[in-house]
Short mmCIF file of C-alpha atoms and ligand atoms in Angstrom, two decimals:
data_model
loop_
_atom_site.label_atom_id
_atom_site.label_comp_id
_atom_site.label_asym_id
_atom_site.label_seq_id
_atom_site.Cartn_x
_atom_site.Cartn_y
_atom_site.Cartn_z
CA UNK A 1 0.00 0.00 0.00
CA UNK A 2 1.48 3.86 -0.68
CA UNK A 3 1.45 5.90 2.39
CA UNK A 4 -0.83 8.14 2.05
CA UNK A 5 0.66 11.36 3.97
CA UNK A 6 -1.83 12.39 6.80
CA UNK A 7 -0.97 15.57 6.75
CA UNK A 8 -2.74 17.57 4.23
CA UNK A 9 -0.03 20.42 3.93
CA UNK A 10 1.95 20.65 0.12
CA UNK A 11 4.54 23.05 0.46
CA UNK A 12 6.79 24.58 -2.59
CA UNK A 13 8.70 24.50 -4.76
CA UNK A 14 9.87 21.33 -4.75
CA UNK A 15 12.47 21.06 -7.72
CA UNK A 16 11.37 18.80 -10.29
CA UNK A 17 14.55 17.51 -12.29
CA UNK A 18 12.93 16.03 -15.18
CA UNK A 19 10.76 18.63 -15.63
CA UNK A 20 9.02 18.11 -18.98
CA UNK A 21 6.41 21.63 -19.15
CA UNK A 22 8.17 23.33 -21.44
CA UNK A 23 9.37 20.35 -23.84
CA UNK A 24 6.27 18.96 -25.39
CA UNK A 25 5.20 21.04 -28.11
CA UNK A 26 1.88 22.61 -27.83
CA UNK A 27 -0.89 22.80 -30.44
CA UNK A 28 -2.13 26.36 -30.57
CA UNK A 29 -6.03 26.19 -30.84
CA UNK A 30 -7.55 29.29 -31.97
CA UNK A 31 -10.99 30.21 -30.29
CA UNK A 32 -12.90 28.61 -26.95
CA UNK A 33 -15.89 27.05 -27.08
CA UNK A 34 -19.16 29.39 -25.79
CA UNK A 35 -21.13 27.25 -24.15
CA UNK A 36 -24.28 28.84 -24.46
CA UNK A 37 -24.46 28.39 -28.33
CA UNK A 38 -24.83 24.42 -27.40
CA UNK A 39 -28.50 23.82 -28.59
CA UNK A 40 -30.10 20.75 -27.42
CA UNK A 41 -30.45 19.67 -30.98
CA UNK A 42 -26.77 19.98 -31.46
CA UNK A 43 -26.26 16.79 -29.70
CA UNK A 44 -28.82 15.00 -32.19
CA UNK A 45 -27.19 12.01 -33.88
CA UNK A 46 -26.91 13.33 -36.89
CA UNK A 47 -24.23 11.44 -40.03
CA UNK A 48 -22.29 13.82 -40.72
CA UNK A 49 -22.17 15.01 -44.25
CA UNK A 50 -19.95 17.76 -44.92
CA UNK A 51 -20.56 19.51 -48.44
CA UNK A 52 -16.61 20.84 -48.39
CA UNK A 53 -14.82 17.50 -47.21
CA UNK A 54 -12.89 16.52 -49.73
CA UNK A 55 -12.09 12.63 -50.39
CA UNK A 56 -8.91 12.96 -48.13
CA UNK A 57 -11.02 13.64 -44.99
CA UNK A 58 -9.60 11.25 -42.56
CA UNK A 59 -11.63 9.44 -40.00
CA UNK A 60 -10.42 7.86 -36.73
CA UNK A 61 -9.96 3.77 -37.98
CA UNK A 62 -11.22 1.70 -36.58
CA UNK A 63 -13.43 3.75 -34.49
CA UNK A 64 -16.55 5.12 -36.17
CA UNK A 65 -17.83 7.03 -33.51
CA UNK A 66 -16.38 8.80 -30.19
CA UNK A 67 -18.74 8.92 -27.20
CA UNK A 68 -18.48 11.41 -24.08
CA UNK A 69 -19.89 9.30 -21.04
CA UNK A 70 -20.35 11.37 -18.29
CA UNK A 71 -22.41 11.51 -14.58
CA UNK A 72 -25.42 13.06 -15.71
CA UNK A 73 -27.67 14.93 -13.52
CA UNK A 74 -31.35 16.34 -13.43
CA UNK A 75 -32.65 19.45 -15.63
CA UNK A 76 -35.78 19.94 -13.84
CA UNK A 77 -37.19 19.84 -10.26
CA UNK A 78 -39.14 16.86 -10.95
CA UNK A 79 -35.62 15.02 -11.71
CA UNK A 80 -34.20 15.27 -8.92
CA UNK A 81 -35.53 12.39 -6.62
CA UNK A 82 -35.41 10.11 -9.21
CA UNK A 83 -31.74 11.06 -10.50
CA UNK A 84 -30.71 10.22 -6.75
CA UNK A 85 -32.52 7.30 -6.75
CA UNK A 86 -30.57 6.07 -9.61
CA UNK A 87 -27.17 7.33 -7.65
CA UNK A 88 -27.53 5.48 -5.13
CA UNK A 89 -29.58 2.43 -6.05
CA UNK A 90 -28.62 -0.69 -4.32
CA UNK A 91 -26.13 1.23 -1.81
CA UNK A 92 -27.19 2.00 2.12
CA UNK A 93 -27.35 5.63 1.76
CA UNK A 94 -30.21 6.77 4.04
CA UNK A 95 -33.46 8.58 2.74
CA UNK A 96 -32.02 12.02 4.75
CA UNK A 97 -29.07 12.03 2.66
CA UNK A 98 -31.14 12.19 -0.29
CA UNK A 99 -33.18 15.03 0.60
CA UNK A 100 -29.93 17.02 1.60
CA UNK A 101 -28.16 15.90 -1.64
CA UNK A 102 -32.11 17.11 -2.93
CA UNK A 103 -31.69 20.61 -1.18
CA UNK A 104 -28.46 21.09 -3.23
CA UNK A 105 -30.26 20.89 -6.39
CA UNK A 106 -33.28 22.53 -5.48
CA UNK A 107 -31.45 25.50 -4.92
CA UNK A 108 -30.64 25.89 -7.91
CA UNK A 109 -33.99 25.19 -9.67
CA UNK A 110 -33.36 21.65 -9.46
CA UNK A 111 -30.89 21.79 -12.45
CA UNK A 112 -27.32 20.80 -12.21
CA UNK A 113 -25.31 22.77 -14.75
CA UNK A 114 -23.21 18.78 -15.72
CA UNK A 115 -25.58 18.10 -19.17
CA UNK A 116 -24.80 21.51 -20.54
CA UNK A 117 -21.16 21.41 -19.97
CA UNK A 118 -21.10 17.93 -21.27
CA UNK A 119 -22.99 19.34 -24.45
CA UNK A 120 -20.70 22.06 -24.31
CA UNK A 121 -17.68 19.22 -24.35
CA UNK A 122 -19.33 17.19 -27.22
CA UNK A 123 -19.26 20.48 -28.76
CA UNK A 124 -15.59 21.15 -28.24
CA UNK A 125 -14.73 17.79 -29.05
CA UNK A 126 -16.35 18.04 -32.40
CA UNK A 127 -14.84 21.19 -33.43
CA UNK A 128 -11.36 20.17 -32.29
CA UNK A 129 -11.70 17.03 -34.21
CA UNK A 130 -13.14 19.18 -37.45
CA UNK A 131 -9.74 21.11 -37.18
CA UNK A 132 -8.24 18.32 -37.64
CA UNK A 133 -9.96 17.12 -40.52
CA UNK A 134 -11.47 14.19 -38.59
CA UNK A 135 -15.36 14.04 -39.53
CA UNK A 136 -16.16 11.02 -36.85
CA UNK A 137 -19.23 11.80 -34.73
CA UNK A 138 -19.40 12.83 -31.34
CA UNK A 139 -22.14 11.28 -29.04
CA UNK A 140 -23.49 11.61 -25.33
CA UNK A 141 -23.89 9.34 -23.10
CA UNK A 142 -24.79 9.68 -19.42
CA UNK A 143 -24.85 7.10 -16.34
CA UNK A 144 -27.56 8.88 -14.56
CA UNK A 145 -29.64 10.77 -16.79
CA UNK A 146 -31.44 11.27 -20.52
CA UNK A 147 -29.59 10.75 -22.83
CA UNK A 148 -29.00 7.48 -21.27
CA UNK A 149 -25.53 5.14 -22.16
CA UNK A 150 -27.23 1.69 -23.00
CA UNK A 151 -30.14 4.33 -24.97
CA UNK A 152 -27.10 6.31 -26.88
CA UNK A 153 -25.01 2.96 -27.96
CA UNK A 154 -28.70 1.63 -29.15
CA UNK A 155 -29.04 4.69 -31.60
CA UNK A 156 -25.19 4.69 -32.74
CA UNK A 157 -25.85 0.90 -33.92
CA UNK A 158 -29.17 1.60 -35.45
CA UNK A 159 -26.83 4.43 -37.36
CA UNK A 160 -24.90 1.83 -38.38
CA UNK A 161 -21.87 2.66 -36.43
CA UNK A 162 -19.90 -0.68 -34.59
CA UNK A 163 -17.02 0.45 -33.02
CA UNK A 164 -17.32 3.42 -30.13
CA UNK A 165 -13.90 4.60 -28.51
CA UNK A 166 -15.19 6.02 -25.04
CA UNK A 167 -13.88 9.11 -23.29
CA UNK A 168 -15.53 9.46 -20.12
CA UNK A 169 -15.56 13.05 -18.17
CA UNK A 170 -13.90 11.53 -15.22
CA UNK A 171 -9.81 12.09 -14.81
CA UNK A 172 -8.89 9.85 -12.29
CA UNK A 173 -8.08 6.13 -10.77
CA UNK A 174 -10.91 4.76 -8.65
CA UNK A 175 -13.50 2.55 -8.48
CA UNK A 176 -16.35 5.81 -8.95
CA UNK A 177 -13.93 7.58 -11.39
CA UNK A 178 -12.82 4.62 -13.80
CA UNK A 179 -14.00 1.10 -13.12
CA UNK A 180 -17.24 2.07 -12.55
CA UNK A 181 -18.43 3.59 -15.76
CA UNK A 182 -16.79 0.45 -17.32
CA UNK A 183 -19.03 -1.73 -16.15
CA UNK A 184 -21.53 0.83 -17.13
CA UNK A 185 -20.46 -0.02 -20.57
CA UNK A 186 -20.28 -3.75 -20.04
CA UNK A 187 -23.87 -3.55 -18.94
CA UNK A 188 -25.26 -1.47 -22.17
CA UNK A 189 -23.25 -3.51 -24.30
CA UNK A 190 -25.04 -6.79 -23.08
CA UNK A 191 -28.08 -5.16 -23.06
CA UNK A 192 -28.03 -4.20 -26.73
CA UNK A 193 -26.28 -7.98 -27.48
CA UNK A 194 -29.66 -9.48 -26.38
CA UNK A 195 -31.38 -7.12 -28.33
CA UNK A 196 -29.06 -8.68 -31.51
CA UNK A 197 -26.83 -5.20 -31.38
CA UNK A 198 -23.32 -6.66 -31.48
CA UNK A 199 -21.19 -3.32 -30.43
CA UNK A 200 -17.45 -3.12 -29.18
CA UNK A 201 -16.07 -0.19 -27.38
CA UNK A 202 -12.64 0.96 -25.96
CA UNK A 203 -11.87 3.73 -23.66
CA UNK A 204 -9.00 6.43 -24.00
CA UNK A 205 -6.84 6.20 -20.66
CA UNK A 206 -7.48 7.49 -17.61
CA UNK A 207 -6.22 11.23 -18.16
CA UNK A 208 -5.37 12.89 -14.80
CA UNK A 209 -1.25 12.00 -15.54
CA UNK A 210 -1.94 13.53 -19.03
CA UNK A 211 0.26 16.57 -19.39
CA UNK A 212 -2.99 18.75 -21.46
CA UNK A 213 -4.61 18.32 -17.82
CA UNK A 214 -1.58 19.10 -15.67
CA UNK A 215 -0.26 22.50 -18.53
CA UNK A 216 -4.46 23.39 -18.27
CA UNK A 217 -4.42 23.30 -14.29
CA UNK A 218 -0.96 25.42 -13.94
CA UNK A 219 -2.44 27.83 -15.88
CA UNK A 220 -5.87 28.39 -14.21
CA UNK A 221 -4.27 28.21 -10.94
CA UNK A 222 -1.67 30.26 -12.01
CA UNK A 223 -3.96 33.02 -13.23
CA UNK A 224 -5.91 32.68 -9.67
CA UNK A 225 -2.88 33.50 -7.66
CA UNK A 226 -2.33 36.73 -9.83
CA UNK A 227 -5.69 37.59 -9.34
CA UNK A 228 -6.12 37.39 -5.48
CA UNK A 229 -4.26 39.46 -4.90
CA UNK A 230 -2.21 38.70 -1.69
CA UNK A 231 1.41 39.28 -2.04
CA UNK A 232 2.63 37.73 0.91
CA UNK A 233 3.30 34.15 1.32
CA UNK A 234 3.09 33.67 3.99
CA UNK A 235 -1.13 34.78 3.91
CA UNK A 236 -1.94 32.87 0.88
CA UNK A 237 -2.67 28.97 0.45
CA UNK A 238 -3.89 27.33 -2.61
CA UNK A 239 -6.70 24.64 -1.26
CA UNK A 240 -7.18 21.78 -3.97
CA UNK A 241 -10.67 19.71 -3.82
CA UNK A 242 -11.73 16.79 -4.84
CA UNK A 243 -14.15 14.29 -4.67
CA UNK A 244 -14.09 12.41 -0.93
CA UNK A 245 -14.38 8.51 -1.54
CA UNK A 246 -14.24 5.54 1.31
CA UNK A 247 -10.81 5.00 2.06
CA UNK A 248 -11.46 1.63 1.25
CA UNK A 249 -11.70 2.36 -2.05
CA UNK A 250 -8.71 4.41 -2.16
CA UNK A 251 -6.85 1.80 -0.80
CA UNK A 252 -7.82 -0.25 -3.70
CA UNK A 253 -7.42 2.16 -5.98
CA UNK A 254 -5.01 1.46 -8.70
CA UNK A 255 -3.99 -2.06 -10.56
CA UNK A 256 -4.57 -4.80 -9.04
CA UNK A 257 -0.89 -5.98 -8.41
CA UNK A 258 -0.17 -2.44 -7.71
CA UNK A 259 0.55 -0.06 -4.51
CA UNK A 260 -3.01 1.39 -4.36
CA UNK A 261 -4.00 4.77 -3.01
CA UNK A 262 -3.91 5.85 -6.74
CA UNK A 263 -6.89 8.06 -6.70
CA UNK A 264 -4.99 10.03 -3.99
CA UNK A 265 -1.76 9.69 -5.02
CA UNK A 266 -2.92 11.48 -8.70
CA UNK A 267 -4.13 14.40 -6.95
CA UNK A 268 -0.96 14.75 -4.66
CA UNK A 269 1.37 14.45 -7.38
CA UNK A 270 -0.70 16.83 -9.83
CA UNK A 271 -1.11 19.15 -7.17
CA UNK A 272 2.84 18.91 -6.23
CA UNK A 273 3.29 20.02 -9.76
CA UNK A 274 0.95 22.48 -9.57
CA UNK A 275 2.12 24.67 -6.74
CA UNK A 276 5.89 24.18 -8.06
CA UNK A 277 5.10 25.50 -11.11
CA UNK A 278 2.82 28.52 -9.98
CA UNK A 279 5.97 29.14 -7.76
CA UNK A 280 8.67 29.48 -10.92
CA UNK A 281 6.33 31.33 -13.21
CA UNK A 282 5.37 33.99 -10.24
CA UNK A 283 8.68 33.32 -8.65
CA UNK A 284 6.95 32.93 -4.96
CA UNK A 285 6.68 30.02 -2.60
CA UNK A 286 3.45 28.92 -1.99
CA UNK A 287 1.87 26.35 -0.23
CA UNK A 288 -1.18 24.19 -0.41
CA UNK A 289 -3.10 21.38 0.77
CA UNK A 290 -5.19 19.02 -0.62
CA UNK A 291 -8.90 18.36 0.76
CA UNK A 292 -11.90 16.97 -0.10
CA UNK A 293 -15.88 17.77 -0.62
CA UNK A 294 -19.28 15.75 -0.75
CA UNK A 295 -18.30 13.03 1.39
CA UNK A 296 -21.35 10.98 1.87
CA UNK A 297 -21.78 7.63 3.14
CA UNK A 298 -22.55 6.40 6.81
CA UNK A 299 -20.20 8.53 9.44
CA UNK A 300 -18.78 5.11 10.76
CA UNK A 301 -16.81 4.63 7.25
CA UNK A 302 -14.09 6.31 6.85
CA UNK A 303 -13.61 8.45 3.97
CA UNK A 304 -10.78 10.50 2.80
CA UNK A 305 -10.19 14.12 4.91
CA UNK A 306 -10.12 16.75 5.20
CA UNK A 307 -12.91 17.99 4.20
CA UNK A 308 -12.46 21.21 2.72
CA UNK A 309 -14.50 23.78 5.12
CA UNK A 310 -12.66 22.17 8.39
CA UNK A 311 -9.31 23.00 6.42
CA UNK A 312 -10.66 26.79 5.60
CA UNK A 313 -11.16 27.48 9.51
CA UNK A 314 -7.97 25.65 10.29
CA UNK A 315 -6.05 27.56 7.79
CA UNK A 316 -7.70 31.42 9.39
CA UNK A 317 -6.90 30.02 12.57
CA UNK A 318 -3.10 29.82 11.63
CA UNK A 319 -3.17 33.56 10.53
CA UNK A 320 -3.78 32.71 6.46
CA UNK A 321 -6.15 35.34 4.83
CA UNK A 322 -6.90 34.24 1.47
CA UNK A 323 -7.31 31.31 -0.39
CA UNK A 324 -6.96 30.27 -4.04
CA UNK A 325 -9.74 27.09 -4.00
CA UNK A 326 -8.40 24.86 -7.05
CA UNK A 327 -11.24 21.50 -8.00
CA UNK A 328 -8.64 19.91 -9.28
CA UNK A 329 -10.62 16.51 -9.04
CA UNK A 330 -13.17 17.71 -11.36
CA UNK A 331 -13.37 18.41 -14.83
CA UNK A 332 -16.61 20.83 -15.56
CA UNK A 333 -18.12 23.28 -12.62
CA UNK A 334 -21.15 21.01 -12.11
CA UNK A 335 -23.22 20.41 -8.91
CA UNK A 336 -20.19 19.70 -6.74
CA UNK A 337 -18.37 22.52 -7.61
CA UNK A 338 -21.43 24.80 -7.43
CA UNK A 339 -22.82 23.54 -4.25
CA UNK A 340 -19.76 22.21 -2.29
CA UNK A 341 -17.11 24.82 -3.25
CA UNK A 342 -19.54 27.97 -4.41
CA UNK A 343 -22.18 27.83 -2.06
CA UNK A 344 -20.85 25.66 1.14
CA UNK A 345 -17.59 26.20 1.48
CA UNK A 346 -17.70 30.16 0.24
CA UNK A 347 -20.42 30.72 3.02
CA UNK A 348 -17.61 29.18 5.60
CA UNK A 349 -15.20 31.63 4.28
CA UNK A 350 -17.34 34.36 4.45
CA UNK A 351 -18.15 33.39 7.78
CA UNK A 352 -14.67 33.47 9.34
CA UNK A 353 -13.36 36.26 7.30
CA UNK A 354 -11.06 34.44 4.72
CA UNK A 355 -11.08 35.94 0.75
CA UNK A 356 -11.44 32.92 -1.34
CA UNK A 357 -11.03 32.98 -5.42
CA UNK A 358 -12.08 28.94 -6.80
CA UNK A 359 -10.34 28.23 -9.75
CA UNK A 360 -12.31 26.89 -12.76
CA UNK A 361 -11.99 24.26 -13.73
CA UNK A 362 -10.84 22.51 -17.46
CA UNK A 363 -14.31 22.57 -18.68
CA UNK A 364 -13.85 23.16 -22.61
CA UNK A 365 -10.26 24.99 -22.30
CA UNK A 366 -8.97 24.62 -25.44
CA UNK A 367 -5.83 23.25 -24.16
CA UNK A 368 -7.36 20.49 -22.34
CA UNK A 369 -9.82 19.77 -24.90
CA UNK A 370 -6.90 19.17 -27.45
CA UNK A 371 -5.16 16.95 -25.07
CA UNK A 372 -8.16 15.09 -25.15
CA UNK A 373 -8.52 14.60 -29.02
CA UNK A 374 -4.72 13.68 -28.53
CA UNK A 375 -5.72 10.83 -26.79
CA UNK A 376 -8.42 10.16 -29.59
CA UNK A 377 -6.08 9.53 -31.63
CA UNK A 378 -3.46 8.32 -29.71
CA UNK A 379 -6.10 5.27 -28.69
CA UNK A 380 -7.01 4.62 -32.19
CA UNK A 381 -3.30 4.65 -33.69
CA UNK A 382 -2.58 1.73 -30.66
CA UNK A 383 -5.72 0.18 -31.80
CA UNK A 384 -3.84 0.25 -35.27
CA UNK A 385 -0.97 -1.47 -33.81
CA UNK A 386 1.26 1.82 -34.23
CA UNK A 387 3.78 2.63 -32.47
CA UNK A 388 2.63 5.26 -29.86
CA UNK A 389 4.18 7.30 -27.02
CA UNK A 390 1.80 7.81 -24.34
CA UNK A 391 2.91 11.03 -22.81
CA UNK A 392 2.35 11.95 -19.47
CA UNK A 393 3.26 14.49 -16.52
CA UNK A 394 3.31 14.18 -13.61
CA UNK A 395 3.50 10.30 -12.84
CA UNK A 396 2.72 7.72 -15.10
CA UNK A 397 0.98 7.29 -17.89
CA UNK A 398 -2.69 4.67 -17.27
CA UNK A 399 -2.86 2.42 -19.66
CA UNK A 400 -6.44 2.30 -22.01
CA UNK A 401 -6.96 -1.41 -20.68
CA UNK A 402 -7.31 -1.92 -17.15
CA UNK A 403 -5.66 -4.40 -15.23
CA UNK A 404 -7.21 -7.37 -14.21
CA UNK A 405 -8.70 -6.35 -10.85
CA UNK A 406 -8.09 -2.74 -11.17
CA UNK A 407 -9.90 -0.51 -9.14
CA UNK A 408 -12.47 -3.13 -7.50
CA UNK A 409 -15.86 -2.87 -6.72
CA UNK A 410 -15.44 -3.59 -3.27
CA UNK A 411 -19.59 -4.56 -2.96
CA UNK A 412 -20.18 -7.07 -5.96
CA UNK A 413 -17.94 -8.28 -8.60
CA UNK A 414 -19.44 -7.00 -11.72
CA UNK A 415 -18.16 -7.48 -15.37
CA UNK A 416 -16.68 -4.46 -16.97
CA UNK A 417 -15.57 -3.14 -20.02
CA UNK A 418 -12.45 -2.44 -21.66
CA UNK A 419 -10.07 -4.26 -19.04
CA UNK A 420 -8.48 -7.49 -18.85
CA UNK A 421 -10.60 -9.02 -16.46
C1 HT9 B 501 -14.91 10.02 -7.39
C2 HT9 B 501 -16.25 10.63 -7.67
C3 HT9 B 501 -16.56 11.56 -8.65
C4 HT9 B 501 -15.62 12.18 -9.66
C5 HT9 B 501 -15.57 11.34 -10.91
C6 HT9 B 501 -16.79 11.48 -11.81
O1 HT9 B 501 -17.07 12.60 -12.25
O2 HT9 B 501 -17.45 10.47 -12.05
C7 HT9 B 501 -17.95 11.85 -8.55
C8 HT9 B 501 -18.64 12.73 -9.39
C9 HT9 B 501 -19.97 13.13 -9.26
N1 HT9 B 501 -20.83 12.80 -8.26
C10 HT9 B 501 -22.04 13.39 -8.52
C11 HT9 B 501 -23.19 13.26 -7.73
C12 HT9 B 501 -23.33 12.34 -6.69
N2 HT9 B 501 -22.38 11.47 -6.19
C13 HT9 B 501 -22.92 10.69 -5.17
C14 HT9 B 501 -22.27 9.71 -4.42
C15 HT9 B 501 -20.91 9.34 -4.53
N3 HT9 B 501 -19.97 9.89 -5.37
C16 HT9 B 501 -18.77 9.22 -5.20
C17 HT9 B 501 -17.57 9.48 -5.86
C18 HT9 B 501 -17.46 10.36 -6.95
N4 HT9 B 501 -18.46 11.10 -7.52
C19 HT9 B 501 -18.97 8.22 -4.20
C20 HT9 B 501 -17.92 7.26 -3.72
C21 HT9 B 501 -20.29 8.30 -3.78
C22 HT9 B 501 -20.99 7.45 -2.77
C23 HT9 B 501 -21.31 6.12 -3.31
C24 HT9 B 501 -22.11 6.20 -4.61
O3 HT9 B 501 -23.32 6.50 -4.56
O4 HT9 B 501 -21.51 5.97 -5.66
C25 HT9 B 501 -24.29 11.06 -5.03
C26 HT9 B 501 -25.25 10.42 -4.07
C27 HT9 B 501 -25.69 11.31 -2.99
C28 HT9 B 501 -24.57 11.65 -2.01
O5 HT9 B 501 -23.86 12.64 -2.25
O6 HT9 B 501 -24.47 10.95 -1.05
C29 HT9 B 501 -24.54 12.09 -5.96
C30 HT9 B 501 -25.83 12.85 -6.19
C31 HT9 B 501 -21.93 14.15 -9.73
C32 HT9 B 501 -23.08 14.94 -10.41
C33 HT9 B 501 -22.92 16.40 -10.15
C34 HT9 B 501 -24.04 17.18 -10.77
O7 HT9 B 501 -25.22 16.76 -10.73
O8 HT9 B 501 -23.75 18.26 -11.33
C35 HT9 B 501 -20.65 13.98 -10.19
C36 HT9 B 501 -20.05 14.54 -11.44
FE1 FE2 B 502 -20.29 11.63 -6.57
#
């Protein structure tokens, strides 16, 4: 097992030798993506026939479609109960915890903001791919919510399509973050086989050691240092968030045969990286910690701490005055981000008299969203049986087919996708 530091506190710089940054050459891409000019209909399967493609358009062999899986979440009031039903189905997480989890959405009309930035994604995705001169489709599908996985890999067949390479809006090792969405897949895809759809999919690797997502982070947290505004060192802390799971499943996080703690020892690493290189570009020495949000579970588990509004009131009672709050666990600002970091811990802040900036997070940066069309094609070229070098920064590079035993679901061995197990 890795030993998982107790303590929280990051501290920098700490010199990284190998230091590989500024080496990789980066792909300048022109314009964001808005994503307000997502319309619904936008994420219509639609073939795409493009009037100025000429015959040398390439395509992404052998994959004839790419599909964004992501959470999902409710759109309406009336979708919230049944969204958290679907969460938690078949785990022991109490009716109260529902209607608090409820509250959360409610508050904001009872629509989490996660479908629109995964349109907005799709979107990004598309475009990216477009520029370069890739026409494959781009497709949603969602765990917990319309349009559903098993629902979106039925229409892609019916389209003809038989091949689906799966990026998933998840960045990390764990059981929640990776394993489980692939036996999301394995599910659909037996679902549609006894309907007679024969489909195979594959999965682009795990991407929180990919350097797009590591260069994207430095930069936003980077620009959130600037713009705090604290000179002193000694008054500032950058506070990175993730996602809380069991430490059970940390433990267990990681290959099989391997150390586990992975899902934590991503985020330490990344955020290592992170504060040493905000500390040579502003040429300061900053420090940071990294803490969690939305644990949920029964109190007598023990999940991983601390959770991020207990670290804000220990930090003001050490004499710190602002904050830079980075989600590094997260890749769009949905519910957790708005809830947890926006509304929750802000209010705590407010409340003790700390000045907190959050980050946002890689959402549709162009940067990031290139790295992820990278790995497009870097999955389909090893599908080819090229030769390919899987980059990465910081740490090691996942590969696109799990381990046997990777990341278990520590409830009920299920079957799961794109591994080999
Ligand atoms: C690692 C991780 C990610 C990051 C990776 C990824 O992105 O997949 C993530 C993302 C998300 N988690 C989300 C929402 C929820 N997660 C829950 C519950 C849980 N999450 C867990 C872990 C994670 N979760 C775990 C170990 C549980 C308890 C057991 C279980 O039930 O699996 C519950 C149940 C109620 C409760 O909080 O107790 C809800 C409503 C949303 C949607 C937000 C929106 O609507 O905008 C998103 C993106
Ligand atoms: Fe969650």
């Amino acid at each position: 097992m890795r030993e998982r530091r107790s303590e929280p506190q990051l501290s920098s710089p700490i010199a990284d030798p190998a230091d590989p940054a500024g080496q990789q050459d980066q792909k300048a891409v022109p314009g964001a993506v808005d994503p307000s000019s997502v319309t619904p209909d936008e994420q219509v399967l639609e073939p795409e026939t493009d009037p100025q493609a000429g015959p040398e358009e390439e395509e992404l062999p052998p994959y004839d479609a790419v599909l964004v899986l992501s959470f999902g979440g409710p759109e309406a009031p009336e979708e919230v109960l049944p969204f958290l039903r679907r969460v938690t189905a078949g785990r022991d997480i109490p009716d109260e915890r529902l209607e608090e989890v409820g509250e959360h959405y409610y508050l904001f009309g009872g629509r989490s903001p996660i479908n629109e930035q995964t349109r907005a994604l799709r979107k990004a995705l598309h475009d990216e791919l477009r520029r370069r001169g890739i026409a494959t489709p781009v497709l949603i599908g969602n765990r917990n919510s319309d349009p559903f996985l098993v629902d979106a890999l039925r229409e892609a067949h019916d389209q003809g399509f038989r091949k689906v390479l799966v990026v998933t809006t998840s960045a990390y090792s764990s059981y929640s973050s990776c394993r489980q969405y692939r036996e999301n897949l394995a599910e659909a895809l037996d679902e549609l086989r006894e309907e007679g759809r024969e489909l195979e999919v594959a999965k682009v690797r795990q991407y929180a050691t990919h350097p797009s997502f590591a260069r994207t982070n430095i930069r936003l947290v980077t620009e959130g240092v600037r713009q705090i505004g604290q000179d002193d060192d000694a008054k500032l802390r950058v506070v990175f968030v993730t996602h809380s799971i069991p430490v059970a499943m940390d433990d267990t996080s990681g290959p099989g045969d391997g150390e586990g703690n992975l899902y934590w020892h991503q985020h330490d690493e990344l955020a290592h990286v992170i504060l040493d290189e905000v500390g040579i570009t502003l040429d300061r020495s900053i420090e940071g910690a990294l803490v969690y949000c939305s644990r949920s579970g029964p109190p007598s588990q023990p999940w991983l701490e601390p959770d991020v509004n207990d670290h804000l009131r220990q930090l003001r009672e050490q004499g710190i005055t602002d904050v830079v709050v980075a989600p590094i666990g997260f890749v769009s600002d949905h519910m957790e981000v708005k809830y947890d970091l926006d509304t929750e811990a802000a209010q705590t802040a407010e409340e003790i008299g700390l000045n907190m900036l959050r980050v946002p997070t890689v959402g549709v940066d162009p940067e990031f969203v290139s790295g992820l069309v990278d790995l497009l094609q870097e999955r389909a070229a090893e599908e080819r049986g090229e030769q390919v070098v899987l980059q990465a920064w910081p740490g090691e590079a996942m590969p696109s087919i799990c381990a046997p035993g990777c990341c278990p679901n520590l409830r009920t061995a299920l079957p799961a996708a794109c591994g080999r197990d």
